[in-house]
């Protein structure tokens, strides 16, 4: 299991870092750049939409990162090998799996366009100058919904979609993905079971399964029902506590809901790892420290007994932990993306200027790749590393430990 050791070690040691590109985010250049930067910075897992084109963009970035890993380490960044590639699926209505839309022809000319200003993904545009399109740029929208209440004329709606079970097996069988995350909510057991029946035959090929669920009445009973349904599970399990979805870039207070939910799930003693998401940001790690929910370096750590498996035997690497009294890791979505957005915008601006300054000449699309502009690349990696290092800095990976 040496090739799996690094990501699993991070889970066991409580410094697992996951980048969420977005279950509905399909802007391929951004997905590629985000994957490259956070991989070189030391991320353990990259979570993307279950879209073959998005998966291909992420895989391409992972291959590039592998060729640049030694330089990243020489520069002091946390790269230790290929992170696991995860795809997100849903069993029903979920805000992560929707897109905003509106007909710009209906927008009054004197509208101040607050939707354009509030969109964190710059997915809303109105025709001006070189822009030839007005409305929602579908590939950029990731369903946060912030535009809905601010529209003065209530013209913005959303459309949702549900993962098609028949499309899941090819993703697993193609060896393109290492892990799957299922988004569900309390009361969705029949829909979850339907989706799970499509996944279960291929689960032996997965390295990890994650279940993401927001809080709700009878949450713990619902998670216990899910756990019984998915047994026996041949891979590690993560419970993702989705506190306040897609809100980490709003402010420091958004992380409270994720921590509170993690405490609830940890107290329930469910087998599996607990990982935060939903509202996570630059303040999450410090608040986890204050709540004594991080498995820190020995000088900071409260006494923690070694975890045991369901047979009462000491658990070995890769087995399911049982009621670990700490958070195993943190997933960052909107906050991680917004951190790099100025750099990625500069990359796109440079590309556009290259087009404008060479009339009749279309540059090679690779000019848009982050690694082709070293100054921007290492600026992006340094910015990403500042976030990754909040979890990783107190837990140095032993030199003798193999990387995947």
Short mmCIF file of C-alpha atoms in Angstrom, two decimals:
data_model
loop_
_atom_site.label_atom_id
_atom_site.label_comp_id
_atom_site.label_asym_id
_atom_site.label_seq_id
_atom_site.Cartn_x
_atom_site.Cartn_y
_atom_site.Cartn_z
CA UNK A 1 0.00 0.00 0.00
CA UNK A 2 3.02 2.31 -0.31
CA UNK A 3 1.51 4.16 -3.25
CA UNK A 4 -1.43 5.11 -1.03
CA UNK A 5 0.59 5.95 2.01
CA UNK A 6 0.87 9.73 1.70
CA UNK A 7 -2.84 10.68 1.43
CA UNK A 8 -3.87 8.11 4.03
CA UNK A 9 -1.12 9.28 6.34
CA UNK A 10 -2.56 12.78 6.13
CA UNK A 11 -5.98 11.50 7.13
CA UNK A 12 -4.56 9.53 10.03
CA UNK A 13 -2.46 12.44 11.24
CA UNK A 14 -5.22 15.03 10.94
CA UNK A 15 -3.62 17.29 8.32
CA UNK A 16 -5.60 16.22 5.26
CA UNK A 17 -6.10 19.13 2.83
CA UNK A 18 -8.66 18.95 0.06
CA UNK A 19 -9.21 21.51 -2.69
CA UNK A 20 -12.80 21.76 -3.88
CA UNK A 21 -12.85 23.06 -7.43
CA UNK A 22 -16.66 22.94 -7.37
CA UNK A 23 -19.21 20.27 -8.23
CA UNK A 24 -20.71 22.58 -10.88
CA UNK A 25 -17.59 24.55 -11.80
CA UNK A 26 -16.59 23.70 -15.37
CA UNK A 27 -14.26 26.53 -16.35
CA UNK A 28 -11.45 24.34 -17.62
CA UNK A 29 -8.54 26.83 -17.54
CA UNK A 30 -9.33 27.71 -13.91
CA UNK A 31 -9.74 24.05 -12.88
CA UNK A 32 -6.41 23.22 -14.46
CA UNK A 33 -4.58 26.15 -12.83
CA UNK A 34 -6.13 25.59 -9.41
CA UNK A 35 -5.24 21.89 -9.53
CA UNK A 36 -1.64 22.63 -10.53
CA UNK A 37 -1.06 25.31 -7.88
CA UNK A 38 -2.60 23.45 -4.96
CA UNK A 39 -0.94 20.17 -5.93
CA UNK A 40 2.50 21.79 -5.92
CA UNK A 41 1.57 23.40 -2.59
CA UNK A 42 0.92 20.00 -1.00
CA UNK A 43 -2.80 19.23 -1.30
CA UNK A 44 -3.87 15.64 -0.60
CA UNK A 45 -7.02 15.60 -2.70
CA UNK A 46 -8.51 17.54 -5.62
CA UNK A 47 -12.31 17.46 -5.85
CA UNK A 48 -13.85 18.26 -9.25
CA UNK A 49 -17.13 17.99 -11.13
CA UNK A 50 -18.08 14.59 -12.54
CA UNK A 51 -17.54 15.91 -16.05
CA UNK A 52 -15.08 14.09 -18.37
CA UNK A 53 -13.70 17.39 -19.68
CA UNK A 54 -13.13 18.74 -16.17
CA UNK A 55 -11.54 15.46 -15.06
CA UNK A 56 -9.24 15.58 -18.09
CA UNK A 57 -8.17 19.16 -17.27
CA UNK A 58 -7.38 18.18 -13.68
CA UNK A 59 -5.45 15.08 -14.78
CA UNK A 60 -3.40 17.18 -17.19
CA UNK A 61 -2.49 19.52 -14.34
CA UNK A 62 -1.52 16.57 -12.13
CA UNK A 63 0.85 15.30 -14.80
CA UNK A 64 2.46 18.72 -15.15
CA UNK A 65 2.79 18.97 -11.36
CA UNK A 66 4.63 15.67 -11.28
CA UNK A 67 7.30 17.07 -13.61
CA UNK A 68 7.68 20.20 -11.46
CA UNK A 69 7.56 18.53 -8.05
CA UNK A 70 11.29 18.66 -7.36
CA UNK A 71 11.44 22.37 -8.09
CA UNK A 72 8.44 22.96 -5.83
CA UNK A 73 10.19 21.13 -2.99
CA UNK A 74 13.40 23.05 -3.58
CA UNK A 75 11.41 26.25 -3.26
CA UNK A 76 10.11 25.08 0.12
CA UNK A 77 6.60 24.07 -0.90
CA UNK A 78 4.79 20.98 0.34
CA UNK A 79 4.53 18.84 -2.78
CA UNK A 80 4.89 15.13 -1.95
CA UNK A 81 3.33 13.42 -4.95
CA UNK A 82 0.10 13.03 -6.80
CA UNK A 83 -2.99 13.86 -4.72
CA UNK A 84 -6.12 11.77 -5.11
CA UNK A 85 -8.58 12.94 -7.72
CA UNK A 86 -12.17 12.96 -6.44
CA UNK A 87 -15.44 13.58 -8.26
CA UNK A 88 -18.61 14.83 -6.60
CA UNK A 89 -22.04 13.30 -7.20
CA UNK A 90 -25.48 14.07 -5.81
CA UNK A 91 -28.53 11.97 -5.01
CA UNK A 92 -31.08 14.78 -5.34
CA UNK A 93 -31.57 18.53 -5.16
CA UNK A 94 -28.43 20.20 -3.82
CA UNK A 95 -27.15 23.80 -4.16
CA UNK A 96 -23.74 22.50 -5.25
CA UNK A 97 -25.37 21.06 -8.39
CA UNK A 98 -27.12 24.00 -9.95
CA UNK A 99 -26.54 26.94 -12.27
CA UNK A 100 -27.97 30.46 -12.25
CA UNK A 101 -29.58 31.77 -15.42
CA UNK A 102 -31.49 34.79 -16.69
CA UNK A 103 -32.44 36.48 -19.95
CA UNK A 104 -30.35 39.64 -20.18
CA UNK A 105 -32.76 41.09 -22.74
CA UNK A 106 -35.26 41.52 -19.90
CA UNK A 107 -32.84 43.54 -17.76
CA UNK A 108 -33.74 47.25 -17.61
CA UNK A 109 -31.05 49.50 -19.03
CA UNK A 110 -30.81 51.52 -15.83
CA UNK A 111 -30.31 48.47 -13.57
CA UNK A 112 -27.19 48.87 -11.37
CA UNK A 113 -26.45 45.16 -11.96
CA UNK A 114 -25.69 44.08 -8.39
CA UNK A 115 -25.62 40.47 -9.61
CA UNK A 116 -22.46 41.18 -11.61
CA UNK A 117 -20.74 42.76 -8.63
CA UNK A 118 -21.63 40.05 -6.11
CA UNK A 119 -20.72 36.99 -8.20
CA UNK A 120 -17.52 35.47 -6.72
CA UNK A 121 -16.85 33.45 -9.87
CA UNK A 122 -17.19 36.36 -12.30
CA UNK A 123 -19.80 34.26 -14.04
CA UNK A 124 -22.15 37.15 -14.79
CA UNK A 125 -21.25 39.53 -17.59
CA UNK A 126 -22.94 42.21 -19.66
CA UNK A 127 -21.92 43.03 -23.18
CA UNK A 128 -19.37 45.83 -23.22
CA UNK A 129 -16.32 46.45 -25.35
CA UNK A 130 -14.88 43.12 -26.42
CA UNK A 131 -17.53 41.14 -24.53
CA UNK A 132 -19.98 39.64 -27.01
CA UNK A 133 -22.21 37.92 -24.46
CA UNK A 134 -24.54 39.01 -21.68
CA UNK A 135 -25.86 36.74 -18.96
CA UNK A 136 -24.45 33.84 -16.92
CA UNK A 137 -21.30 32.16 -18.19
CA UNK A 138 -22.43 28.62 -17.55
CA UNK A 139 -19.00 27.04 -17.09
CA UNK A 140 -18.01 29.54 -14.40
CA UNK A 141 -21.17 29.40 -12.29
CA UNK A 142 -20.94 27.02 -9.33
CA UNK A 143 -24.39 27.60 -7.84
CA UNK A 144 -23.64 29.75 -4.77
CA UNK A 145 -26.93 31.60 -5.26
CA UNK A 146 -25.72 35.00 -4.08
CA UNK A 147 -27.11 36.66 -7.20
CA UNK A 148 -30.67 35.49 -6.55
CA UNK A 149 -31.74 37.83 -3.71
CA UNK A 150 -29.89 40.91 -4.99
CA UNK A 151 -31.60 41.12 -8.40
CA UNK A 152 -33.93 44.16 -8.10
CA UNK A 153 -36.33 42.62 -10.60
CA UNK A 154 -36.11 38.96 -9.51
CA UNK A 155 -35.17 37.83 -12.99
CA UNK A 156 -32.56 35.25 -11.96
CA UNK A 157 -33.55 31.61 -11.56
CA UNK A 158 -31.61 28.38 -11.14
CA UNK A 159 -31.66 25.02 -12.80
CA UNK A 160 -30.54 21.93 -10.93
CA UNK A 161 -29.36 18.54 -12.07
CA UNK A 162 -28.90 15.11 -10.51
CA UNK A 163 -25.99 12.78 -11.19
CA UNK A 164 -26.93 10.07 -13.66
CA UNK A 165 -26.09 6.66 -12.09
CA UNK A 166 -25.32 5.05 -15.45
CA UNK A 167 -22.56 7.61 -16.10
CA UNK A 168 -20.65 6.86 -12.90
CA UNK A 169 -19.21 3.40 -13.55
CA UNK A 170 -17.23 4.46 -16.66
CA UNK A 171 -15.52 7.20 -14.62
CA UNK A 172 -14.36 4.63 -12.06
CA UNK A 173 -13.48 1.93 -14.56
CA UNK A 174 -11.40 4.33 -16.64
CA UNK A 175 -9.09 4.79 -13.64
CA UNK A 176 -9.50 8.53 -14.04
CA UNK A 177 -10.73 9.01 -10.48
CA UNK A 178 -9.42 7.80 -7.14
CA UNK A 179 -12.33 8.81 -4.94
CA UNK A 180 -16.02 9.67 -4.99
CA UNK A 181 -17.98 12.07 -2.85
CA UNK A 182 -21.75 11.76 -2.55
CA UNK A 183 -23.76 14.83 -1.57
CA UNK A 184 -26.93 13.95 0.27
CA UNK A 185 -29.27 15.36 2.90
CA UNK A 186 -31.46 14.00 5.68
CA UNK A 187 -34.48 12.20 4.24
CA UNK A 188 -32.86 11.24 0.96
CA UNK A 189 -32.22 7.58 1.80
CA UNK A 190 -34.23 6.10 -1.13
CA UNK A 191 -32.39 8.38 -3.59
CA UNK A 192 -29.06 7.68 -1.91
CA UNK A 193 -29.71 3.95 -2.15
CA UNK A 194 -30.49 4.26 -5.85
CA UNK A 195 -27.22 6.08 -6.47
CA UNK A 196 -25.26 3.73 -4.23
CA UNK A 197 -26.55 0.66 -6.08
CA UNK A 198 -24.96 2.07 -9.24
CA UNK A 199 -21.63 2.71 -7.50
CA UNK A 200 -21.30 -0.31 -5.21
CA UNK A 201 -20.19 -2.87 -7.85
CA UNK A 202 -17.13 -0.76 -8.64
CA UNK A 203 -16.18 0.42 -5.16
CA UNK A 204 -13.28 -2.00 -4.85
CA UNK A 205 -11.41 0.22 -7.31
CA UNK A 206 -11.82 3.33 -5.18
CA UNK A 207 -9.25 4.56 -2.68
CA UNK A 208 -11.73 6.67 -0.72
CA UNK A 209 -15.44 7.39 -0.31
CA UNK A 210 -16.76 10.66 1.14
CA UNK A 211 -20.30 11.41 2.28
CA UNK A 212 -21.20 15.10 2.41
CA UNK A 213 -24.28 16.13 4.34
CA UNK A 214 -25.51 19.39 5.89
CA UNK A 215 -26.96 19.51 9.38
CA UNK A 216 -30.60 18.74 9.98
CA UNK A 217 -33.06 17.06 12.28
CA UNK A 218 -32.16 13.40 12.90
CA UNK A 219 -28.84 13.86 11.07
CA UNK A 220 -26.94 11.26 13.10
CA UNK A 221 -29.67 8.64 12.63
CA UNK A 222 -29.57 9.32 8.90
CA UNK A 223 -25.78 8.94 8.74
CA UNK A 224 -26.03 5.68 10.66
CA UNK A 225 -28.54 4.40 8.10
CA UNK A 226 -26.12 5.32 5.32
CA UNK A 227 -23.27 3.59 7.10
CA UNK A 228 -25.26 0.37 7.40
CA UNK A 229 -26.23 0.59 3.74
CA UNK A 230 -22.69 0.98 2.39
CA UNK A 231 -21.18 -1.85 4.44
CA UNK A 232 -18.89 -3.63 3.80
CA UNK A 233 -16.77 -0.80 2.46
CA UNK A 234 -13.37 -1.75 0.98
CA UNK A 235 -11.90 1.74 1.28
CA UNK A 236 -11.63 4.50 3.92
CA UNK A 237 -14.67 6.67 4.61
CA UNK A 238 -14.91 10.42 5.21
CA UNK A 239 -17.89 12.22 6.72
CA UNK A 240 -17.77 15.72 5.25
CA UNK A 241 -19.52 18.18 7.55
CA UNK A 242 -20.99 20.71 5.13
CA UNK A 243 -21.55 23.59 7.52
CA UNK A 244 -22.39 26.63 5.40
CA UNK A 245 -21.96 25.67 1.75
CA UNK A 246 -19.99 27.84 -0.66
CA UNK A 247 -19.49 30.71 1.77
CA UNK A 248 -15.86 30.60 2.90
CA UNK A 249 -14.94 33.77 1.00
CA UNK A 250 -17.63 35.86 2.74
CA UNK A 251 -16.01 36.28 6.16
CA UNK A 252 -14.47 34.60 9.18
CA UNK A 253 -17.80 33.74 10.82
CA UNK A 254 -18.80 31.25 8.14
CA UNK A 255 -16.46 28.59 9.51
CA UNK A 256 -18.40 28.26 12.80
CA UNK A 257 -21.17 26.13 11.29
CA UNK A 258 -18.71 23.59 9.88
CA UNK A 259 -16.88 23.25 13.21
CA UNK A 260 -20.13 22.92 15.17
CA UNK A 261 -21.33 20.21 12.80
CA UNK A 262 -17.98 18.39 13.03
CA UNK A 263 -18.26 18.33 16.82
CA UNK A 264 -21.72 16.81 16.48
CA UNK A 265 -20.56 14.03 14.14
CA UNK A 266 -17.42 13.30 16.17
CA UNK A 267 -19.51 13.01 19.35
CA UNK A 268 -21.73 10.44 17.63
CA UNK A 269 -18.78 8.05 17.24
CA UNK A 270 -19.51 7.09 13.65
CA UNK A 271 -16.77 4.93 12.09
CA UNK A 272 -14.81 6.98 9.59
CA UNK A 273 -12.88 10.21 9.37
CA UNK A 274 -14.49 13.63 9.90
CA UNK A 275 -13.51 16.45 7.54
CA UNK A 276 -14.76 20.04 7.49
CA UNK A 277 -16.23 21.86 4.50
CA UNK A 278 -18.76 24.60 3.89
CA UNK A 279 -17.60 28.04 5.04
CA UNK A 280 -13.97 27.06 5.62
CA UNK A 281 -11.45 29.87 5.25
CA UNK A 282 -8.29 31.44 6.65
CA UNK A 283 -9.67 31.31 10.20
CA UNK A 284 -10.69 27.64 10.25
CA UNK A 285 -7.44 26.11 11.48
CA UNK A 286 -6.99 28.62 14.31
CA UNK A 287 -10.55 27.99 15.47
CA UNK A 288 -10.01 24.23 15.31
CA UNK A 289 -6.91 24.69 17.45
CA UNK A 290 -8.88 26.71 19.97
CA UNK A 291 -11.54 24.01 20.10
CA UNK A 292 -8.86 21.28 20.52
CA UNK A 293 -10.12 19.50 17.43
CA UNK A 294 -6.78 19.25 15.63
CA UNK A 295 -4.36 16.41 16.15
CA UNK A 296 -1.39 18.70 16.61
CA UNK A 297 2.29 18.20 17.29
CA UNK A 298 2.97 16.42 20.56
CA UNK A 299 3.70 19.62 22.48
CA UNK A 300 0.23 20.98 21.69
CA UNK A 301 -1.79 17.80 21.76
CA UNK A 302 -4.22 16.67 24.39
CA UNK A 303 -3.86 12.97 25.25
CA UNK A 304 -5.38 10.96 22.40
CA UNK A 305 -5.69 7.21 22.51
CA UNK A 306 -4.76 5.22 19.44
CA UNK A 307 -7.86 4.41 17.41
CA UNK A 308 -9.26 0.91 17.31
CA UNK A 309 -11.21 -0.89 14.65
CA UNK A 310 -14.62 -2.48 15.11
CA UNK A 311 -13.07 -5.68 16.45
CA UNK A 312 -11.36 -3.88 19.29
CA UNK A 313 -7.96 -4.35 17.65
CA UNK A 314 -5.51 -1.57 16.97
CA UNK A 315 -6.31 -0.08 13.59
CA UNK A 316 -3.59 -0.10 10.96
CA UNK A 317 -3.07 2.40 8.19
CA UNK A 318 -5.98 2.19 5.77
CA UNK A 319 -8.49 0.64 8.16
CA UNK A 320 -11.53 2.54 9.34
CA UNK A 321 -10.90 4.61 12.47
CA UNK A 322 -13.55 4.50 15.15
CA UNK A 323 -14.57 7.73 16.88
CA UNK A 324 -11.32 9.61 16.41
CA UNK A 325 -11.61 12.62 18.75
CA UNK A 326 -10.24 15.09 16.22
CA UNK A 327 -10.93 16.47 12.78
CA UNK A 328 -8.98 14.58 10.13
CA UNK A 329 -8.78 17.46 7.70
CA UNK A 330 -10.31 20.46 6.00
CA UNK A 331 -11.70 21.01 2.51
CA UNK A 332 -11.52 24.49 1.05
CA UNK A 333 -13.72 25.58 -1.84
CA UNK A 334 -14.77 29.15 -2.58
CA UNK A 335 -12.12 30.64 -0.30
CA UNK A 336 -9.30 28.65 -1.93
CA UNK A 337 -10.47 29.66 -5.38
CA UNK A 338 -10.90 33.35 -4.54
CA UNK A 339 -7.37 33.43 -3.08
CA UNK A 340 -5.94 32.66 -6.51
CA UNK A 341 -8.45 34.58 -8.61
CA UNK A 342 -6.30 37.74 -9.01
CA UNK A 343 -3.44 35.62 -10.35
CA UNK A 344 -5.66 33.63 -12.69
CA UNK A 345 -7.29 36.84 -13.91
CA UNK A 346 -3.84 38.21 -14.71
CA UNK A 347 -3.07 35.04 -16.65
CA UNK A 348 -6.21 35.47 -18.73
CA UNK A 349 -5.58 39.19 -19.26
CA UNK A 350 -2.10 38.48 -20.55
CA UNK A 351 -3.57 35.92 -22.93
CA UNK A 352 -6.23 38.34 -24.17
CA UNK A 353 -3.69 41.11 -24.67
CA UNK A 354 -1.57 38.73 -26.69
CA UNK A 355 -4.56 38.17 -28.97
CA UNK A 356 -5.35 41.89 -29.26
CA UNK A 357 -1.78 42.91 -30.04
CA UNK A 358 -1.41 40.47 -32.92
CA UNK A 359 -4.21 41.17 -35.33
CA UNK A 360 -5.10 38.07 -37.26
CA UNK A 361 -2.85 35.90 -35.10
CA UNK A 362 -4.30 33.36 -32.68
CA UNK A 363 -1.66 32.32 -30.12
CA UNK A 364 -1.09 28.77 -29.04
CA UNK A 365 -3.69 27.94 -26.35
CA UNK A 366 -0.87 26.63 -24.15
CA UNK A 367 0.12 30.25 -23.56
CA UNK A 368 -2.84 30.30 -21.21
CA UNK A 369 -1.37 27.49 -19.12
CA UNK A 370 -0.13 28.62 -15.74
CA UNK A 371 3.20 26.79 -15.99
CA UNK A 372 4.06 28.79 -19.12
CA UNK A 373 4.25 31.96 -17.03
CA UNK A 374 6.69 30.99 -14.22
CA UNK A 375 6.33 34.23 -12.26
CA UNK A 376 2.57 33.76 -12.01
CA UNK A 377 2.90 30.02 -11.37
CA UNK A 378 5.13 30.34 -8.32
CA UNK A 379 3.14 33.30 -7.05
CA UNK A 380 0.05 31.08 -7.22
CA UNK A 381 1.81 28.17 -5.52
CA UNK A 382 3.10 30.45 -2.74
CA UNK A 383 -0.42 31.80 -2.16
CA UNK A 384 -1.87 28.28 -2.11
CA UNK A 385 0.91 27.04 0.16
CA UNK A 386 0.13 29.72 2.74
CA UNK A 387 -3.29 28.10 3.15
CA UNK A 388 -2.11 24.49 2.95
CA UNK A 389 0.67 25.11 5.46
CA UNK A 390 -1.80 26.09 8.16
CA UNK A 391 -2.61 22.39 8.44
CA UNK A 392 0.71 20.94 7.34
CA UNK A 393 3.26 23.10 9.14
CA UNK A 394 2.85 21.42 12.53
CA UNK A 395 3.11 17.93 11.06
CA UNK A 396 6.23 17.40 8.99
CA UNK A 397 6.19 14.29 6.80
CA UNK A 398 9.06 11.96 7.78
CA UNK A 399 11.83 11.87 5.22
CA UNK A 400 11.64 8.07 5.11
CA UNK A 401 7.94 8.05 4.24
CA UNK A 402 7.24 7.22 0.60
CA UNK A 403 5.17 9.65 -1.43
CA UNK A 404 2.53 8.49 -3.85
#
